[in-house]
mmCIF file of C-alpha atoms in Angstrom:
data_model
loop_
_atom_site.group_PDB
_atom_site.id
_atom_site.type_symbol
_atom_site.label_atom_id
_atom_site.label_comp_id
_atom_site.label_asym_id
_atom_site.label_seq_id
_atom_site.Cartn_x
_atom_site.Cartn_y
_atom_site.Cartn_z
ATOM 1 C CA MET N 1414 -21.594 5.540 -12.017
ATOM 2 C CA ILE N 1415 -18.737 3.057 -11.624
ATOM 3 C CA ALA N 1416 -15.175 3.707 -12.745
ATOM 4 C CA MET N 1417 -12.418 1.094 -12.814
ATOM 5 C CA LYS N 1418 -9.012 2.761 -12.740
ATOM 6 C CA VAL N 1419 -6.476 0.018 -13.353
ATOM 7 C CA PRO N 1420 -2.963 -0.391 -14.782
ATOM 8 C CA GLU N 1421 -2.616 -1.299 -18.436
ATOM 9 C CA ASN N 1422 -0.653 -4.504 -17.742
ATOM 10 C CA TYR N 1423 0.384 -6.638 -14.754
ATOM 11 C CA LEU N 1424 2.886 -9.486 -14.772
ATOM 12 C CA GLN N 1425 4.418 -11.501 -11.967
ATOM 13 C CA GLN N 1426 7.224 -13.768 -13.137
ATOM 14 C CA ALA N 1427 10.444 -15.112 -11.668
ATOM 15 C CA GLY N 1428 13.379 -13.355 -13.327
ATOM 16 C CA VAL N 1429 11.354 -10.615 -15.007
ATOM 17 C CA LEU N 1430 13.736 -8.006 -13.548
ATOM 18 C CA ASN N 1431 16.232 -9.088 -16.202
ATOM 19 C CA LYS N 1432 13.652 -8.472 -18.947
ATOM 20 C CA VAL N 1433 12.344 -5.045 -17.927
ATOM 21 C CA GLY N 1434 14.014 -3.430 -20.929
ATOM 22 C CA GLU N 1435 11.922 -5.575 -23.278
ATOM 23 C CA TYR N 1436 8.742 -4.080 -21.800
ATOM 24 C CA VAL N 1437 10.099 -0.535 -21.730
ATOM 25 C CA ALA N 1438 11.427 -0.543 -25.311
ATOM 26 C CA PRO N 1439 8.050 -0.144 -27.093
ATOM 27 C CA LEU N 1440 7.190 2.756 -24.793
ATOM 28 C CA ALA N 1441 10.323 4.859 -24.329
ATOM 29 C CA ARG N 1442 13.918 5.187 -25.509
ATOM 30 C CA ARG N 1443 14.973 7.247 -22.506
ATOM 31 C CA VAL N 1444 13.628 6.909 -18.970
ATOM 32 C CA LEU N 1445 14.050 8.340 -15.517
ATOM 33 C CA ILE N 1446 14.503 5.622 -12.913
ATOM 34 C CA VAL N 1447 13.081 6.565 -9.510
ATOM 35 C CA ALA N 1448 14.529 4.186 -6.950
ATOM 36 C CA GLY N 1449 15.165 3.646 -3.279
ATOM 37 C CA GLY N 1450 18.726 3.211 -2.093
ATOM 38 C CA HIS N 1451 18.251 -0.369 -0.925
ATOM 39 C CA ALA N 1452 16.422 -1.303 -4.124
ATOM 40 C CA LEU N 1453 19.302 0.038 -6.205
ATOM 41 C CA GLY N 1454 21.655 -2.147 -4.205
ATOM 42 C CA VAL N 1455 19.711 -5.361 -4.759
ATOM 43 C CA ALA N 1456 18.221 -4.779 -8.211
ATOM 44 C CA GLY N 1457 19.776 -1.691 -9.773
ATOM 45 C CA ASP N 1458 22.495 -3.454 -11.763
ATOM 46 C CA ALA N 1459 20.097 -6.011 -13.229
ATOM 47 C CA LEU N 1460 17.645 -3.274 -14.205
ATOM 48 C CA GLY N 1461 20.380 -1.143 -15.753
ATOM 49 C CA HIS N 1462 21.777 -4.032 -17.780
ATOM 50 C CA SER N 1463 18.296 -4.922 -18.993
ATOM 51 C CA LEU N 1464 17.719 -1.380 -20.245
ATOM 52 C CA GLN N 1465 21.171 -1.185 -21.841
ATOM 53 C CA ARG N 1466 20.581 -4.393 -23.788
ATOM 54 C CA GLU N 1467 17.601 -2.705 -25.429
ATOM 55 C CA GLY N 1468 19.515 0.515 -26.101
ATOM 56 C CA ILE N 1469 17.436 2.501 -23.612
ATOM 57 C CA ALA N 1470 19.151 5.510 -22.038
ATOM 58 C CA PHE N 1471 18.381 6.307 -18.427
ATOM 59 C CA ASP N 1472 19.043 8.636 -15.535
ATOM 60 C CA VAL N 1473 18.656 7.598 -11.911
ATOM 61 C CA ALA N 1474 16.954 9.622 -9.166
ATOM 62 C CA ARG N 1475 17.444 8.181 -5.693
ATOM 63 C CA LEU N 1476 14.472 8.669 -3.359
ATOM 64 C CA THR N 1477 15.596 9.183 0.229
ATOM 65 C CA GLY N 1478 12.329 9.942 2.001
ATOM 66 C CA LYS N 1479 8.576 9.903 1.631
ATOM 67 C CA CYS N 1480 6.594 10.754 -1.472
ATOM 68 C CA THR N 1481 6.066 14.506 -1.130
ATOM 69 C CA LEU N 1482 4.477 16.839 -3.662
ATOM 70 C CA GLU N 1483 7.701 18.856 -3.787
ATOM 71 C CA THR N 1484 9.741 15.741 -4.591
ATOM 72 C CA VAL N 1485 7.293 14.670 -7.285
ATOM 73 C CA GLN N 1486 7.351 18.132 -8.864
ATOM 74 C CA ASN N 1487 11.157 18.332 -8.796
ATOM 75 C CA LEU N 1488 11.582 14.885 -10.340
ATOM 76 C CA ALA N 1489 8.926 15.615 -12.966
ATOM 77 C CA ARG N 1490 10.929 18.689 -13.926
ATOM 78 C CA GLN N 1491 14.087 16.557 -14.081
ATOM 79 C CA ALA N 1492 12.312 14.046 -16.310
ATOM 80 C CA GLN N 1493 11.192 16.766 -18.693
ATOM 81 C CA GLU N 1494 14.596 18.463 -18.813
ATOM 82 C CA SER N 1495 16.383 15.177 -19.492
ATOM 83 C CA GLY N 1496 14.017 14.282 -22.319
ATOM 84 C CA ALA N 1497 12.685 11.199 -20.562
ATOM 85 C CA GLN N 1498 9.881 9.467 -22.414
ATOM 86 C CA GLY N 1499 8.953 7.226 -19.494
ATOM 87 C CA VAL N 1500 9.460 6.606 -15.781
ATOM 88 C CA VAL N 1501 10.592 3.389 -14.115
ATOM 89 C CA GLY N 1502 9.901 2.915 -10.399
ATOM 90 C CA LEU N 1503 12.185 0.500 -8.526
ATOM 91 C CA GLY N 1504 11.572 -0.038 -4.824
ATOM 92 C CA GLY N 1505 8.847 -0.002 -2.197
ATOM 93 C CA GLY N 1506 5.621 1.911 -1.716
ATOM 94 C CA ALA N 1507 7.103 5.413 -1.478
ATOM 95 C CA VAL N 1508 8.962 4.854 -4.743
ATOM 96 C CA MET N 1509 5.872 3.424 -6.444
ATOM 97 C CA ASP N 1510 3.811 6.471 -5.454
ATOM 98 C CA THR N 1511 6.578 8.871 -6.454
ATOM 99 C CA ALA N 1512 7.085 7.240 -9.857
ATOM 100 C CA LYS N 1513 3.355 7.431 -10.630
ATOM 101 C CA GLY N 1514 3.269 11.081 -9.630
ATOM 102 C CA VAL N 1515 6.353 11.939 -11.672
ATOM 103 C CA GLY N 1516 4.886 10.312 -14.757
ATOM 104 C CA GLU N 1517 1.638 12.206 -14.259
ATOM 105 C CA LEU N 1518 3.173 15.654 -13.768
ATOM 106 C CA ALA N 1519 5.808 15.204 -16.482
ATOM 107 C CA GLY N 1520 3.099 14.918 -19.119
ATOM 108 C CA GLN N 1521 1.375 11.615 -18.396
ATOM 109 C CA LEU N 1522 4.456 9.632 -19.350
ATOM 110 C CA PRO N 1523 4.222 5.831 -19.304
ATOM 111 C CA VAL N 1524 5.214 4.438 -15.912
ATOM 112 C CA ILE N 1525 6.736 0.993 -15.481
ATOM 113 C CA GLN N 1526 6.612 -0.206 -11.879
ATOM 114 C CA VAL N 1527 9.143 -2.744 -10.577
ATOM 115 C CA PRO N 1528 8.320 -3.312 -6.888
ATOM 116 C CA THR N 1529 11.063 -4.936 -4.821
ATOM 117 C CA VAL N 1530 8.794 -5.722 -1.862
ATOM 118 C CA ALA N 1531 5.147 -6.808 -1.579
ATOM 119 C CA ALA N 1532 4.280 -4.519 1.318
ATOM 120 C CA THR N 1533 1.377 -2.523 -0.201
ATOM 121 C CA CYS N 1534 -0.647 -2.216 -3.400
ATOM 122 C CA ALA N 1535 1.003 1.147 -4.154
ATOM 123 C CA ALA N 1536 2.380 -0.116 -7.474
ATOM 124 C CA TRP N 1537 -1.223 -0.575 -8.645
ATOM 125 C CA SER N 1538 -3.443 1.993 -6.922
ATOM 126 C CA PRO N 1539 -4.874 4.821 -9.077
ATOM 127 C CA PHE N 1540 -3.341 7.692 -7.105
ATOM 128 C CA SER N 1541 -0.123 8.691 -5.388
ATOM 129 C CA VAL N 1542 -0.270 9.022 -1.605
ATOM 130 C CA LEU N 1543 1.460 12.230 -0.508
ATOM 131 C CA TYR N 1544 3.240 13.095 2.734
ATOM 132 C CA ASN N 1545 4.806 16.243 4.124
ATOM 133 C CA ARG N 1546 8.510 16.630 4.825
ATOM 134 C CA GLN N 1547 8.009 15.395 8.385
ATOM 135 C CA GLY N 1548 6.415 12.157 7.162
ATOM 136 C CA GLY N 1549 2.805 13.067 7.920
ATOM 137 C CA HIS N 1550 0.047 12.116 5.480
ATOM 138 C CA SER N 1551 -1.065 15.164 3.498
ATOM 139 C CA GLY N 1552 -3.394 13.861 0.791
ATOM 140 C CA SER N 1553 -3.205 12.189 -2.591
ATOM 141 C CA LEU N 1554 -2.483 12.996 -6.201
ATOM 142 C CA PRO N 1555 -5.094 11.486 -8.562
ATOM 143 C CA LEU N 1556 -3.814 10.039 -11.813
ATOM 144 C CA ARG N 1557 -5.208 10.408 -15.302
ATOM 145 C CA ARG N 1558 -2.843 7.796 -16.740
ATOM 146 C CA PHE N 1559 -2.213 4.583 -14.848
ATOM 147 C CA PRO N 1560 0.951 2.451 -14.946
ATOM 148 C CA ALA N 1561 1.736 0.912 -18.317
ATOM 149 C CA TRP N 1562 3.305 -2.123 -16.659
ATOM 150 C CA ILE N 1563 3.641 -3.570 -13.190
ATOM 151 C CA LEU N 1564 6.481 -6.085 -13.386
ATOM 152 C CA VAL N 1565 6.822 -8.170 -10.240
ATOM 153 C CA ASP N 1566 9.864 -10.425 -9.975
ATOM 154 C CA SER N 1567 8.891 -13.136 -7.495
ATOM 155 C CA GLU N 1568 12.571 -13.966 -6.920
ATOM 156 C CA VAL N 1569 13.232 -10.404 -5.789
ATOM 157 C CA ILE N 1570 10.210 -10.462 -3.469
ATOM 158 C CA ALA N 1571 11.274 -13.840 -2.061
ATOM 159 C CA ALA N 1572 14.673 -12.392 -1.162
ATOM 160 C CA ALA N 1573 13.190 -9.432 0.748
ATOM 161 C CA PRO N 1574 12.797 -9.490 4.555
ATOM 162 C CA VAL N 1575 9.604 -11.274 5.597
ATOM 163 C CA ARG N 1576 8.489 -8.231 7.597
ATOM 164 C CA PHE N 1577 7.482 -6.542 4.341
ATOM 165 C CA LEU N 1578 5.247 -9.399 3.209
ATOM 166 C CA LYS N 1579 3.562 -9.524 6.620
ATOM 167 C CA ALA N 1580 2.807 -5.814 6.347
ATOM 168 C CA GLY N 1581 1.506 -6.313 2.815
ATOM 169 C CA ILE N 1582 -0.832 -9.090 3.918
ATOM 170 C CA VAL N 1583 -2.236 -6.856 6.660
ATOM 171 C CA ASP N 1584 -2.702 -3.929 4.274
ATOM 172 C CA ALA N 1585 -4.569 -6.179 1.834
ATOM 173 C CA LEU N 1586 -6.631 -7.821 4.596
ATOM 174 C CA ALA N 1587 -7.712 -4.352 5.625
ATOM 175 C CA LYS N 1588 -9.672 -3.911 2.410
ATOM 176 C CA TRP N 1589 -12.195 -6.595 3.442
ATOM 177 C CA PHE N 1590 -12.489 -5.480 7.042
ATOM 178 C CA GLU N 1591 -12.806 -1.818 6.039
ATOM 179 C CA PHE N 1592 -15.306 -2.249 3.193
ATOM 180 C CA SER N 1593 -17.543 -4.909 4.770
ATOM 181 C CA PRO N 1594 -19.068 -2.630 7.466
ATOM 182 C CA TYR N 1595 -20.633 -0.558 4.682
ATOM 183 C CA GLN N 1596 -22.828 -3.487 3.608
ATOM 184 C CA SER N 1597 -26.551 -2.788 3.819
ATOM 185 C CA PRO N 1598 -29.405 -5.249 4.481
ATOM 186 C CA ASP N 1599 -31.253 -3.454 1.680
ATOM 187 C CA GLY N 1600 -28.571 -4.374 -0.853
ATOM 188 C CA ASP N 1601 -25.233 -2.892 -1.791
ATOM 189 C CA ALA N 1602 -24.226 -0.445 -4.489
ATOM 190 C CA PRO N 1603 -22.478 -2.128 -7.440
ATOM 191 C CA GLY N 1604 -19.227 -0.353 -6.597
ATOM 192 C CA LEU N 1605 -19.198 -1.732 -3.067
ATOM 193 C CA THR N 1606 -20.092 -5.190 -4.371
ATOM 194 C CA LEU N 1607 -17.001 -5.118 -6.584
ATOM 195 C CA GLN N 1608 -14.788 -3.846 -3.771
ATOM 196 C CA LEU N 1609 -16.013 -6.644 -1.522
ATOM 197 C CA LYS N 1610 -15.499 -9.244 -4.252
ATOM 198 C CA PHE N 1611 -11.889 -8.283 -4.869
ATOM 199 C CA SER N 1612 -11.244 -8.000 -1.124
ATOM 200 C CA ALA N 1613 -12.745 -11.445 -0.550
ATOM 201 C CA MET N 1614 -10.500 -12.882 -3.259
ATOM 202 C CA ALA N 1615 -7.461 -11.638 -1.360
ATOM 203 C CA LEU N 1616 -8.812 -12.954 1.939
ATOM 204 C CA GLU N 1617 -9.389 -16.404 0.438
ATOM 205 C CA VAL N 1618 -5.801 -16.541 -0.792
ATOM 206 C CA PHE N 1619 -4.475 -15.563 2.614
ATOM 207 C CA GLU N 1620 -6.592 -18.163 4.388
ATOM 208 C CA SER N 1621 -5.175 -20.916 2.191
ATOM 209 C CA SER N 1622 -1.642 -19.725 1.492
ATOM 210 C CA ALA N 1623 -0.397 -16.827 3.631
ATOM 211 C CA MET N 1624 1.324 -18.765 6.399
ATOM 212 C CA GLN N 1625 3.076 -21.048 3.914
ATOM 213 C CA ALA N 1626 4.052 -18.006 1.843
ATOM 214 C CA LEU N 1627 5.685 -16.403 4.869
ATOM 215 C CA GLU N 1628 7.689 -19.553 5.546
ATOM 216 C CA ASP N 1629 8.717 -19.704 1.889
ATOM 217 C CA ASN N 1630 9.729 -16.042 2.052
ATOM 218 C CA ARG N 1631 11.908 -16.783 5.096
ATOM 219 C CA ARG N 1632 13.626 -19.505 3.072
ATOM 220 C CA GLN N 1633 13.779 -17.264 -0.013
ATOM 221 C CA ARG N 1634 11.905 -19.813 -2.115
ATOM 222 C CA VAL N 1635 9.524 -18.992 -4.961
ATOM 223 C CA THR N 1636 6.512 -21.268 -4.518
ATOM 224 C CA ARG N 1637 2.885 -21.357 -5.586
ATOM 225 C CA ALA N 1638 1.833 -20.104 -2.146
ATOM 226 C CA LEU N 1639 4.209 -17.143 -2.320
ATOM 227 C CA VAL N 1640 3.216 -16.230 -5.876
ATOM 228 C CA GLN N 1641 -0.493 -16.319 -5.006
ATOM 229 C CA THR N 1642 0.069 -14.234 -1.886
ATOM 230 C CA ILE N 1643 2.047 -11.615 -3.800
ATOM 231 C CA ASP N 1644 -0.765 -11.371 -6.365
ATOM 232 C CA ALA N 1645 -3.293 -10.927 -3.561
ATOM 233 C CA VAL N 1646 -1.253 -8.151 -1.918
ATOM 234 C CA ILE N 1647 -0.584 -6.169 -5.081
ATOM 235 C CA ALA N 1648 -3.247 -7.062 -7.658
ATOM 236 C CA PHE N 1649 -6.350 -8.141 -5.727
ATOM 237 C CA ALA N 1650 -6.010 -5.391 -3.124
ATOM 238 C CA GLY N 1651 -5.158 -3.003 -5.940
ATOM 239 C CA LEU N 1652 -8.348 -3.955 -7.768
ATOM 240 C CA ALA N 1653 -10.396 -3.267 -4.638
ATOM 241 C CA ASN N 1654 -8.767 0.166 -4.475
ATOM 242 C CA SER N 1655 -9.437 0.802 -8.161
ATOM 243 C CA VAL N 1656 -13.244 0.881 -7.947
ATOM 244 C CA ARG N 1657 -14.752 4.347 -7.793
ATOM 245 C CA ASP N 1658 -18.394 5.436 -7.544
ATOM 246 C CA GLU N 1659 -20.425 8.286 -6.062
ATOM 247 C CA SER N 1660 -20.420 6.920 -2.508
ATOM 248 C CA GLN N 1661 -18.150 8.206 0.240
ATOM 249 C CA ARG N 1662 -16.395 5.207 1.787
ATOM 250 C CA ILE N 1663 -13.233 5.572 3.798
ATOM 251 C CA GLY N 1664 -11.294 2.791 5.448
ATOM 252 C CA VAL N 1665 -11.365 3.442 9.183
ATOM 253 C CA ALA N 1666 -8.048 1.675 9.761
ATOM 254 C CA HIS N 1667 -6.403 3.731 7.032
ATOM 255 C CA ALA N 1668 -7.831 6.921 8.543
ATOM 256 C CA ILE N 1669 -6.220 5.937 11.852
ATOM 257 C CA HIS N 1670 -3.000 5.146 9.967
ATOM 258 C CA ASN N 1671 -3.037 8.611 8.410
ATOM 259 C CA SER N 1672 -3.238 10.212 11.836
ATOM 260 C CA MET N 1673 -0.457 7.972 13.176
ATOM 261 C CA THR N 1674 1.893 9.208 10.447
ATOM 262 C CA HIS N 1675 1.919 12.617 12.140
ATOM 263 C CA GLN N 1676 3.402 11.075 15.291
ATOM 264 C CA GLN N 1677 7.183 10.649 15.326
ATOM 265 C CA ALA N 1678 6.834 7.501 17.436
ATOM 266 C CA PHE N 1679 5.486 5.563 14.438
ATOM 267 C CA HIS N 1680 7.822 6.729 11.686
ATOM 268 C CA HIS N 1681 9.796 3.476 11.820
ATOM 269 C CA TRP N 1682 6.621 1.395 11.398
ATOM 270 C CA LEU N 1683 5.726 0.084 7.961
ATOM 271 C CA HIS N 1684 2.468 1.207 6.346
ATOM 272 C CA GLY N 1685 0.792 -2.159 6.951
ATOM 273 C CA GLU N 1686 1.861 -2.202 10.591
ATOM 274 C CA LYS N 1687 0.150 1.120 11.248
ATOM 275 C CA VAL N 1688 -2.905 -0.048 9.317
ATOM 276 C CA GLY N 1689 -2.877 -3.216 11.437
ATOM 277 C CA TYR N 1690 -3.043 -1.235 14.659
ATOM 278 C CA GLY N 1691 -5.828 0.807 13.088
ATOM 279 C CA LEU N 1692 -7.700 -2.431 12.364
ATOM 280 C CA ALA N 1693 -7.335 -3.460 15.997
ATOM 281 C CA VAL N 1694 -8.880 -0.151 17.053
ATOM 282 C CA GLN N 1695 -11.657 -0.572 14.480
ATOM 283 C CA ALA N 1696 -12.445 -4.007 15.935
ATOM 284 C CA ILE N 1697 -13.068 -2.380 19.325
ATOM 285 C CA LEU N 1698 -15.310 0.268 17.768
ATOM 286 C CA GLN N 1699 -17.230 -2.291 15.743
ATOM 287 C CA HIS N 1700 -17.686 -5.172 18.191
ATOM 288 C CA ARG N 1701 -18.730 -4.816 21.817
ATOM 289 C CA ASP N 1702 -18.147 -8.519 22.453
ATOM 290 C CA PRO N 1703 -14.391 -9.306 22.424
ATOM 291 C CA VAL N 1704 -15.188 -12.736 20.976
ATOM 292 C CA ASP N 1705 -16.406 -11.086 17.769
ATOM 293 C CA ARG N 1706 -13.054 -9.333 17.375
ATOM 294 C CA GLU N 1707 -11.044 -12.533 17.316
ATOM 295 C CA PRO N 1708 -11.209 -13.377 13.580
ATOM 296 C CA LEU N 1709 -9.446 -10.095 12.824
ATOM 297 C CA LEU N 1710 -7.192 -9.983 15.889
ATOM 298 C CA GLY N 1711 -6.058 -13.532 15.192
ATOM 299 C CA TRP N 1712 -4.763 -12.429 11.814
ATOM 300 C CA LEU N 1713 -3.010 -9.417 13.307
ATOM 301 C CA ARG N 1714 -1.284 -11.549 15.931
ATOM 302 C CA ARG N 1715 -0.064 -13.991 13.299
ATOM 303 C CA MET N 1716 1.354 -11.065 11.338
ATOM 304 C CA GLU N 1717 3.010 -9.792 14.548
ATOM 305 C CA VAL N 1718 1.314 -6.398 14.475
ATOM 306 C CA PRO N 1719 1.852 -4.459 17.737
ATOM 307 C CA LEU N 1720 -1.656 -4.422 19.227
ATOM 308 C CA THR N 1721 -1.077 -2.582 22.492
ATOM 309 C CA PRO N 1722 1.074 0.398 23.520
ATOM 310 C CA ALA N 1723 2.916 -1.922 25.909
ATOM 311 C CA GLU N 1724 4.643 -3.313 22.798
ATOM 312 C CA TRP N 1725 5.786 0.130 21.642
ATOM 313 C CA GLY N 1726 8.461 0.458 24.308
ATOM 314 C CA SER N 1727 7.750 4.152 24.983
ATOM 315 C CA GLY N 1728 6.648 6.121 28.044
ATOM 316 C CA ASP N 1729 3.093 7.081 28.975
ATOM 317 C CA PRO N 1730 1.171 6.451 25.723
ATOM 318 C CA ARG N 1731 -2.034 8.275 26.677
ATOM 319 C CA PRO N 1732 -1.064 11.691 25.226
ATOM 320 C CA LEU N 1733 0.013 9.917 22.041
ATOM 321 C CA LEU N 1734 -3.307 8.064 21.814
ATOM 322 C CA ALA N 1735 -5.210 11.301 22.365
ATOM 323 C CA GLY N 1736 -3.242 12.897 19.545
ATOM 324 C CA ILE N 1737 -4.061 10.026 17.209
ATOM 325 C CA ALA N 1738 -7.775 10.260 18.024
ATOM 326 C CA ALA N 1739 -7.818 14.005 17.430
ATOM 327 C CA GLY N 1740 -6.087 13.639 14.070
ATOM 328 C CA VAL N 1741 -8.387 11.041 12.486
ATOM 329 C CA LYS N 1742 -10.330 12.560 9.586
ATOM 330 C CA ILE N 1743 -13.499 10.819 8.401
ATOM 331 C CA LYS N 1744 -16.023 12.742 6.324
ATOM 332 C CA PRO N 1745 -19.579 12.990 7.705
ATOM 333 C CA GLU N 1746 -20.933 11.299 4.546
ATOM 334 C CA ALA N 1747 -18.813 8.234 5.304
ATOM 335 C CA ARG N 1748 -19.607 8.238 9.027
ATOM 336 C CA GLU N 1749 -23.338 8.053 8.463
ATOM 337 C CA HIS N 1750 -22.964 4.808 6.497
ATOM 338 C CA LEU N 1751 -20.964 3.031 9.202
ATOM 339 C CA PRO N 1752 -22.787 0.900 11.806
ATOM 340 C CA PHE N 1753 -20.500 2.050 14.624
ATOM 341 C CA PRO N 1754 -19.411 5.476 15.925
ATOM 342 C CA VAL N 1755 -16.155 7.021 14.717
ATOM 343 C CA ASP N 1756 -16.288 10.425 16.404
ATOM 344 C CA SER N 1757 -13.216 11.653 18.294
ATOM 345 C CA ALA N 1758 -14.554 10.605 21.697
ATOM 346 C CA SER N 1759 -15.330 7.065 20.522
ATOM 347 C CA LEU N 1760 -11.963 6.811 18.815
ATOM 348 C CA GLN N 1761 -10.119 7.955 21.911
ATOM 349 C CA GLN N 1762 -12.037 5.465 24.059
ATOM 350 C CA ALA N 1763 -11.182 2.632 21.648
ATOM 351 C CA LEU N 1764 -7.532 3.661 21.488
ATOM 352 C CA LEU N 1765 -7.326 3.748 25.280
ATOM 353 C CA ALA N 1766 -8.911 0.293 25.388
ATOM 354 C CA THR N 1767 -5.825 -1.083 23.636
ATOM 355 C CA LEU N 1768 -3.887 -0.306 26.825
ATOM 356 C CA ASN N 1769 -5.637 -3.238 28.492
ATOM 357 C CA ARG N 1770 -5.311 -5.742 25.661
ATOM 358 C CA GLN N 1771 -3.449 -8.903 26.574
#
């Protein structure tokens, strides 16, 4: 069994923020906008004017924290009480996840995603990642209806701080490095083959265009390299995340990320930065020879991911590393298909090994 859980439509286009109302109009005459505070500042007026031109009424809910189940439930209730016929998400990953969840719980309303950064594939992925009030990962909310539109304005992304695009590149890179260890010499399941194909597509784009895209982002220029890199971060990585089959495959780096979210020391890190450190730990678990780790570590260095606790600027990191190791959750069915150990002792040893990385 293979299931592909994908959005109904995806469009990246310079200036599309000013046309969002045209895409919403066939779907809803009243919407709830879920938005981050910064996103409202940089894109809220343009979005509002676009909706008003089409005669679409809207209410605005400002998201101030993580995507929690309580927040999703409260906003879904607000959407229902206001008579919203759709949900528009405007912002980063937490907003994208919240908007999807609100649409789902409010009666599978159409969701129109307008990401203002390319830092994850959250606009696309077929679930909402949930956190607790303290910012710790708590699970996910599966969706039965996927976004009606993902509208990516490349001018808005180009104007965002380059740190977000670096984190997005790392998060998308992770798909290849997390899925590829599951390959079997006896042949791969069709689902894994698709995941690897989409992941490889993203990797190929990054190899040819990522560094130029980052420079273009710094200069706030929309170029072919930037457009291709944005597509790889959101769409190609999203496609890899959209494939479902019977097999249990978990990304080791994302499992480490999930544990890191329960540590206050990492709450100011972006999702991709935590995933990047998780990839560095995975490289130690996977490759005994440091030379074999370099293809991945080279990418992480170029994206300026903190690879050793010495870069964290905190005190003795060993208790923190022990806490991360203890909190990593990988199902036994996934462990048995990995060619390297991921038990707590091995994880703690690999985490401690980052203390000595130069």
